[in-house]
Short mmCIF file of C-alpha atoms in Angstrom, two decimals:
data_model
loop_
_atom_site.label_atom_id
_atom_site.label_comp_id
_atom_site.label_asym_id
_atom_site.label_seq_id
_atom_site.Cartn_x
_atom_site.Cartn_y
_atom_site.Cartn_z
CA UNK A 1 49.31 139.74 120.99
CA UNK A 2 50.12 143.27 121.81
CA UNK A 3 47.54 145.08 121.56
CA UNK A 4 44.64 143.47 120.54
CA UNK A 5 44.63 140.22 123.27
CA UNK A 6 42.99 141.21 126.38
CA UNK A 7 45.26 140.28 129.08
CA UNK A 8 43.15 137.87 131.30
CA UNK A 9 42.58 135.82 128.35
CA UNK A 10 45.82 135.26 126.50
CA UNK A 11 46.91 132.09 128.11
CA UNK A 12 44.16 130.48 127.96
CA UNK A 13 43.40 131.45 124.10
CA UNK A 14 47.25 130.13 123.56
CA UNK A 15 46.39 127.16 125.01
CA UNK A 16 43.32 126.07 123.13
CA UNK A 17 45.23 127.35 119.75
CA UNK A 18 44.80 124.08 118.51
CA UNK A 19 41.40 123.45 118.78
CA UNK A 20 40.76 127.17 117.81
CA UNK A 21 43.16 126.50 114.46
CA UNK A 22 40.79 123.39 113.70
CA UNK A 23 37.49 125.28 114.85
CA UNK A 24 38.50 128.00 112.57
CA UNK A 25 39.67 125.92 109.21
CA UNK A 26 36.13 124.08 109.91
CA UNK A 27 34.33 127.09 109.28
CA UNK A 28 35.85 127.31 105.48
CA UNK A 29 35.78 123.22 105.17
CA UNK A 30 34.67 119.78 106.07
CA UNK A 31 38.39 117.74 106.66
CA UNK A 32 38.05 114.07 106.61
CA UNK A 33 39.40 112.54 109.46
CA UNK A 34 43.04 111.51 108.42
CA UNK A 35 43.26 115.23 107.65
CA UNK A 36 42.16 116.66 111.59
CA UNK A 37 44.68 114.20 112.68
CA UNK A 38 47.88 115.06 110.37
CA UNK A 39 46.56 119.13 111.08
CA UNK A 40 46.26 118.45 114.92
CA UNK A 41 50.17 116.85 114.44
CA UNK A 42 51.41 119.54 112.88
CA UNK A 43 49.71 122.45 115.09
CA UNK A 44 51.02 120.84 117.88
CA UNK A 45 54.53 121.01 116.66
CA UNK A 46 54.18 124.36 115.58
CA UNK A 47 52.83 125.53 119.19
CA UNK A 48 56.23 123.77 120.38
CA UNK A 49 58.38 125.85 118.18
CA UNK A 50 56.54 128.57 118.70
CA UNK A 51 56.77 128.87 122.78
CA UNK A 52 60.36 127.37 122.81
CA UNK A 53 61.54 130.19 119.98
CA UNK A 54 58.56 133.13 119.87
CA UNK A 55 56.88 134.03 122.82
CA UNK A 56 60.11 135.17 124.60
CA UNK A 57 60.43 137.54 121.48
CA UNK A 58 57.03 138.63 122.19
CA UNK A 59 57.21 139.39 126.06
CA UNK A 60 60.35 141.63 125.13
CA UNK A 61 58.98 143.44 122.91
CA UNK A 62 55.99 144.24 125.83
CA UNK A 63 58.63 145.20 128.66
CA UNK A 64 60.23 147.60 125.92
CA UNK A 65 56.30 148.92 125.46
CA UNK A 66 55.67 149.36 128.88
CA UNK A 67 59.02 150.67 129.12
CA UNK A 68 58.48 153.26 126.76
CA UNK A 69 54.58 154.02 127.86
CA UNK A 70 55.95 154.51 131.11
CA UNK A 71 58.97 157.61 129.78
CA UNK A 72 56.77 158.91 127.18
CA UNK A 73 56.15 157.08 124.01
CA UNK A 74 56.44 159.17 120.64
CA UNK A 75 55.36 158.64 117.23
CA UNK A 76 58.80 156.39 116.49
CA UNK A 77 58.52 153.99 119.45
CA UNK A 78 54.75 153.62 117.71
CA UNK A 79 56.05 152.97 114.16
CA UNK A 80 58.79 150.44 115.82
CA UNK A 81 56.59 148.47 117.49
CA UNK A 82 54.20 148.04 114.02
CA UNK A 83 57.30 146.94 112.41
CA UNK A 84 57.48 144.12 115.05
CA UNK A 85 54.90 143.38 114.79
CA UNK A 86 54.97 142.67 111.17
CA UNK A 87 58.09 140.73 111.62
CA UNK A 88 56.55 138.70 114.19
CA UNK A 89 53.90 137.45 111.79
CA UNK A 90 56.42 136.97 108.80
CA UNK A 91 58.22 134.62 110.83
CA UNK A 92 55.33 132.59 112.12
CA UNK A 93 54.14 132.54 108.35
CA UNK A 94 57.67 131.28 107.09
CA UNK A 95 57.43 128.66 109.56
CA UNK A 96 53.82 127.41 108.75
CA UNK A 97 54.35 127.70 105.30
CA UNK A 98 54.96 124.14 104.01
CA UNK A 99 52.23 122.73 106.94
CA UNK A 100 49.79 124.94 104.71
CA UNK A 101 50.88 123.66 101.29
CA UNK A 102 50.75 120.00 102.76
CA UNK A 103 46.90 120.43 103.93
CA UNK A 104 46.16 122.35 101.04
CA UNK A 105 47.27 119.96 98.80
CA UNK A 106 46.04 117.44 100.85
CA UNK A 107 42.01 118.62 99.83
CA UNK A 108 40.08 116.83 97.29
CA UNK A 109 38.71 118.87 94.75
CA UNK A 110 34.82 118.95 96.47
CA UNK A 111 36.58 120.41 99.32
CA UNK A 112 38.64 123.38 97.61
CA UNK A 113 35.18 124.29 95.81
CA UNK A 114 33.50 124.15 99.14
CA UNK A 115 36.53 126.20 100.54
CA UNK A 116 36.28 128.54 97.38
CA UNK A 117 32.68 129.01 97.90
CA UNK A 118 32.46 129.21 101.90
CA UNK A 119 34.92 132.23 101.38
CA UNK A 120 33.28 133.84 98.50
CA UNK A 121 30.15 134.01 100.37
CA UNK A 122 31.72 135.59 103.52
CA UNK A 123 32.65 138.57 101.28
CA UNK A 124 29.06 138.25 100.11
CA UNK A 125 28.18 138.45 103.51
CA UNK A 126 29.75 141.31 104.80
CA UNK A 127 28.94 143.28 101.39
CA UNK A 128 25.47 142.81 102.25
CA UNK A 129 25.86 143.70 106.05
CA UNK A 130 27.90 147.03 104.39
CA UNK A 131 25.50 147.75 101.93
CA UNK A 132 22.40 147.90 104.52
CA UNK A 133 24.68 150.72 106.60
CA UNK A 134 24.38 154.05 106.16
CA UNK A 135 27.32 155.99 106.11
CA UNK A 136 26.39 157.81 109.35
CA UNK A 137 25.65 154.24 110.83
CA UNK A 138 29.31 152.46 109.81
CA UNK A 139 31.05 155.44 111.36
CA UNK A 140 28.99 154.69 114.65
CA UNK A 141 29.59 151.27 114.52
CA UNK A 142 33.70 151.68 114.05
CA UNK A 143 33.68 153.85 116.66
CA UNK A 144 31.86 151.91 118.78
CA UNK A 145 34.84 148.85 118.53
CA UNK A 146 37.75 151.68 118.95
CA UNK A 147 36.14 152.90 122.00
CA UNK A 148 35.48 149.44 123.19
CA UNK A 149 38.84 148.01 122.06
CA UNK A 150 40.46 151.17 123.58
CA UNK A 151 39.09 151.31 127.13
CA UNK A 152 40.03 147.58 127.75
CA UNK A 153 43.10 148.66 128.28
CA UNK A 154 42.44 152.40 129.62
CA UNK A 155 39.36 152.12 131.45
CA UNK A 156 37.07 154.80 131.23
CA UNK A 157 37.45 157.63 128.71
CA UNK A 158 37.15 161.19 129.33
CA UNK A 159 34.97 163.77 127.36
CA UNK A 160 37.92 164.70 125.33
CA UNK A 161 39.47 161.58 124.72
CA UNK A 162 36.25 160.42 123.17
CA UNK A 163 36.61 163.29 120.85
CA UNK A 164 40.15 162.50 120.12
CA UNK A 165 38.82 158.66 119.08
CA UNK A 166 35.81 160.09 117.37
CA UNK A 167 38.00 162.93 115.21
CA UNK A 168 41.18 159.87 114.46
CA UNK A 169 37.60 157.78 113.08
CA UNK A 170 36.47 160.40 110.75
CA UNK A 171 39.57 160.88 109.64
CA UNK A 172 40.14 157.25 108.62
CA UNK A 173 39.59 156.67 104.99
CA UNK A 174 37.10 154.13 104.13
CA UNK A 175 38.79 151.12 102.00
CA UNK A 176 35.96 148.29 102.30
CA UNK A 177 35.80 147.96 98.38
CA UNK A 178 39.39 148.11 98.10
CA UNK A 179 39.45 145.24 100.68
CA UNK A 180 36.80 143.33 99.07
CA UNK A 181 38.27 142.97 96.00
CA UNK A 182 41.61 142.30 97.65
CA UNK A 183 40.25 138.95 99.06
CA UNK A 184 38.44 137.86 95.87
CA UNK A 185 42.12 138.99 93.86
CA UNK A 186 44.05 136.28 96.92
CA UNK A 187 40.76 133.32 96.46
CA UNK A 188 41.45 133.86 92.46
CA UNK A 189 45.45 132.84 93.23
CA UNK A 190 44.28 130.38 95.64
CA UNK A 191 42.38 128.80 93.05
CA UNK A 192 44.76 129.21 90.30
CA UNK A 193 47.24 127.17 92.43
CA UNK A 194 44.66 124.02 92.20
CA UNK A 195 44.45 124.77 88.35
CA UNK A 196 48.33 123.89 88.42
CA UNK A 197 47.58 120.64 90.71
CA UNK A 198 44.66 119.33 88.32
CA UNK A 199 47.42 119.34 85.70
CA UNK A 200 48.29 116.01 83.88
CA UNK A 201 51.89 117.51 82.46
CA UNK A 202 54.05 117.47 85.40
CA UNK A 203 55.23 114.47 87.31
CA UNK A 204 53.98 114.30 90.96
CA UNK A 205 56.86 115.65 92.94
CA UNK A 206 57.12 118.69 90.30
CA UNK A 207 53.63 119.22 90.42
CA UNK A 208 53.71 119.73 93.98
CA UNK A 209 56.55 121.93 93.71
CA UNK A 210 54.89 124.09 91.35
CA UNK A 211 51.74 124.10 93.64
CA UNK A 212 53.56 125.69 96.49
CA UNK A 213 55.26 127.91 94.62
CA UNK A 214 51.82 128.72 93.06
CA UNK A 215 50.95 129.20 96.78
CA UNK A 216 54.02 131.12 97.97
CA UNK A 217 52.76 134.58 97.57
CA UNK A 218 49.08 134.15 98.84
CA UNK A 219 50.60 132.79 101.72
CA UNK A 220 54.01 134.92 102.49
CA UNK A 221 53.21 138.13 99.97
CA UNK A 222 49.39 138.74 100.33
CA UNK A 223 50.24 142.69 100.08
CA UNK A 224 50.87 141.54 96.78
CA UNK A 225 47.26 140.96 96.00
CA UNK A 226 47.04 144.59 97.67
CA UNK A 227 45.83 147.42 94.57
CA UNK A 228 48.01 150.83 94.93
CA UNK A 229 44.75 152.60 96.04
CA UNK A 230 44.43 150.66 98.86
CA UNK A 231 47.98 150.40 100.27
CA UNK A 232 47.72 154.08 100.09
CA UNK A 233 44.69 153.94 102.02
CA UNK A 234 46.48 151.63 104.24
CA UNK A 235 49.68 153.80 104.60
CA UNK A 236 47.21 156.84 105.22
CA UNK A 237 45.12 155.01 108.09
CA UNK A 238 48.33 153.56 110.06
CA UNK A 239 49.42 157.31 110.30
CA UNK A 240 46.01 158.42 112.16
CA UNK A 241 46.11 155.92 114.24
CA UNK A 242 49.72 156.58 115.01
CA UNK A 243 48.84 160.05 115.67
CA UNK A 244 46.22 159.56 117.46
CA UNK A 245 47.69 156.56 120.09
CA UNK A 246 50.37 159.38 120.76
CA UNK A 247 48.06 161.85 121.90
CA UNK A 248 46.16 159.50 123.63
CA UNK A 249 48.74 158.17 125.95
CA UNK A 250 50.11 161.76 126.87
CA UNK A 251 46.43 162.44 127.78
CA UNK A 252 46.00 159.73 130.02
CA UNK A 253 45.55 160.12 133.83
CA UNK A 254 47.11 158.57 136.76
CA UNK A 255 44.27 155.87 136.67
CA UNK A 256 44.29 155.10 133.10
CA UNK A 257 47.99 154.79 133.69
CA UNK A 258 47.55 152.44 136.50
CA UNK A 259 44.68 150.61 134.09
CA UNK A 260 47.18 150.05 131.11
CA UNK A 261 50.07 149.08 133.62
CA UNK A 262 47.97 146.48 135.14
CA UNK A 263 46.96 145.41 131.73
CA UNK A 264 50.60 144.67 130.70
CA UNK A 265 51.70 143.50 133.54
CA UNK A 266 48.95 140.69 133.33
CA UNK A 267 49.88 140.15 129.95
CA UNK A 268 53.83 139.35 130.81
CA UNK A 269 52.90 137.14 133.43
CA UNK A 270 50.68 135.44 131.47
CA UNK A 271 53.25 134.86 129.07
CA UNK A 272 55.93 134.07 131.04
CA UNK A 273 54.00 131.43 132.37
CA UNK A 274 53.95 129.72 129.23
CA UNK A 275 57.30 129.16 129.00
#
């Protein structure tokens, strides 16, 4: 919501959440119709709680960004708003917890394999698209999507602001295996949970106890599922870019400054409207 939403589009992509939610979750799996209808329920409720209790929390945080952008942001104000950030999305994940365990435990086995296997070949998928890059070509490409992700919000970049994005990319340490084998390490505990629900042992309310606490850490503690190499790699990478966003902002003229303003101020109207 910070800085990865274009402005002009935020309101209307957190308006449609609920048919994007249900577009999304049909991508992994086919939901009968009983189960669109209880998951339509509960996204709705959960988009109630969330602009009654959230989104002020979220246009705060922007003022204090633009705020900050405005007197000179340094390397802490950087780090503080990633920690925000995360706390933004632990809270939203607390509160959609048991909504998750009740559709997941809601699928019939056919529809966790298909789940299972819709997932397993996405990683497939982009192994393959990896695989067929060069190492020359996946740098181009990466750069390609700061640049573009970059300017949306700066307009056009000078010769040696390009630099400064194309030496922060180089820099960047590749963790694509380490990320691969991340999801396949959270669809093995996904599956494991189902293992416990197939069980005959346990009575039905215990068994569905035990399935969401089966399901707790895939769903609140992924970084669990995270090896040491590649929070490393993580930790690494969010330095760069912290680095690098400083730099970047001090180097910005009085029309990229005007760009980002504009950006942000589109942004907190477009929130505030959603009150």
């Amino acid at each position: 919501m910070l800085f990865g939403t274009v402005s002009c589009t935020t309101k209307m992509a957190y308006n449609n959440l609920d048919w994007i939610a249900s577009w999304y979750i049909d991508d992994y799996v086919t939901l009968t119709n009983d189960q669109e209808n209880d998951l339509e329920t509960r996204i709705e409720s959960f988009l109630l709680w969330h602009r009654n209790t959230e989104l002020q929390n979220y246009l705060v945080q922007i003022k204090y960004i633009q705020i900050d952008f405005n007197n000179g942001i340094t390397q802490p104000n950087i780090e503080n708003y990633i920690e925000s950030l995360k706390g933004f999305l632990e809270v939203v994940l607390v509160k959609a917890e048991p909504d998750i365990v009740n559709l997941a435990y809601s699928l019939t086995d056919k529809q966790v394999a298909e789940f299972l296997a819709e997932f397993e070949q996405q990683s497939r998928d982009k192994i393959d698209k990896q695989q067929s890059l060069s190492k020359g070509q996946r740098l181009e490409d990466r750069l390609e999507k700061i640049e573009h992700r970059v300017t949306s919000f700066t307009g056009k970049l000078s010769k040696s602001q390009k630099q400064l994005l194309d030496n922060t990319n180089k820099k960047l340490l590749p963790a694509f295996e380490q990320r691969m084998q991340f999801r396949r390490d959270w669809a093995n505990a996904i599956s494991a949970a189902y293992v416990i629900r197939s069980g005959t042992v346990l009575e039905s309310e215990d068994k569905k106890q035990a399935f969401r606490l089966a399901l707790r850490d895939p769903i609140l503690q992924s970084k669990t599922f995270c090896s040491e190499a590649y929070l490393a790699i993580l930790e690494h990478n969010q330095k760069i870019w912290v680095n690098m966003l400083e730099k970047l902002i001090v180097s910005l003229d009085e029309k990229q400054q005007d760009h980002l303003n504009t950006k942000l101020d589109n942004t907190i109207k477009d929130l505030q409207k959603l009150f």
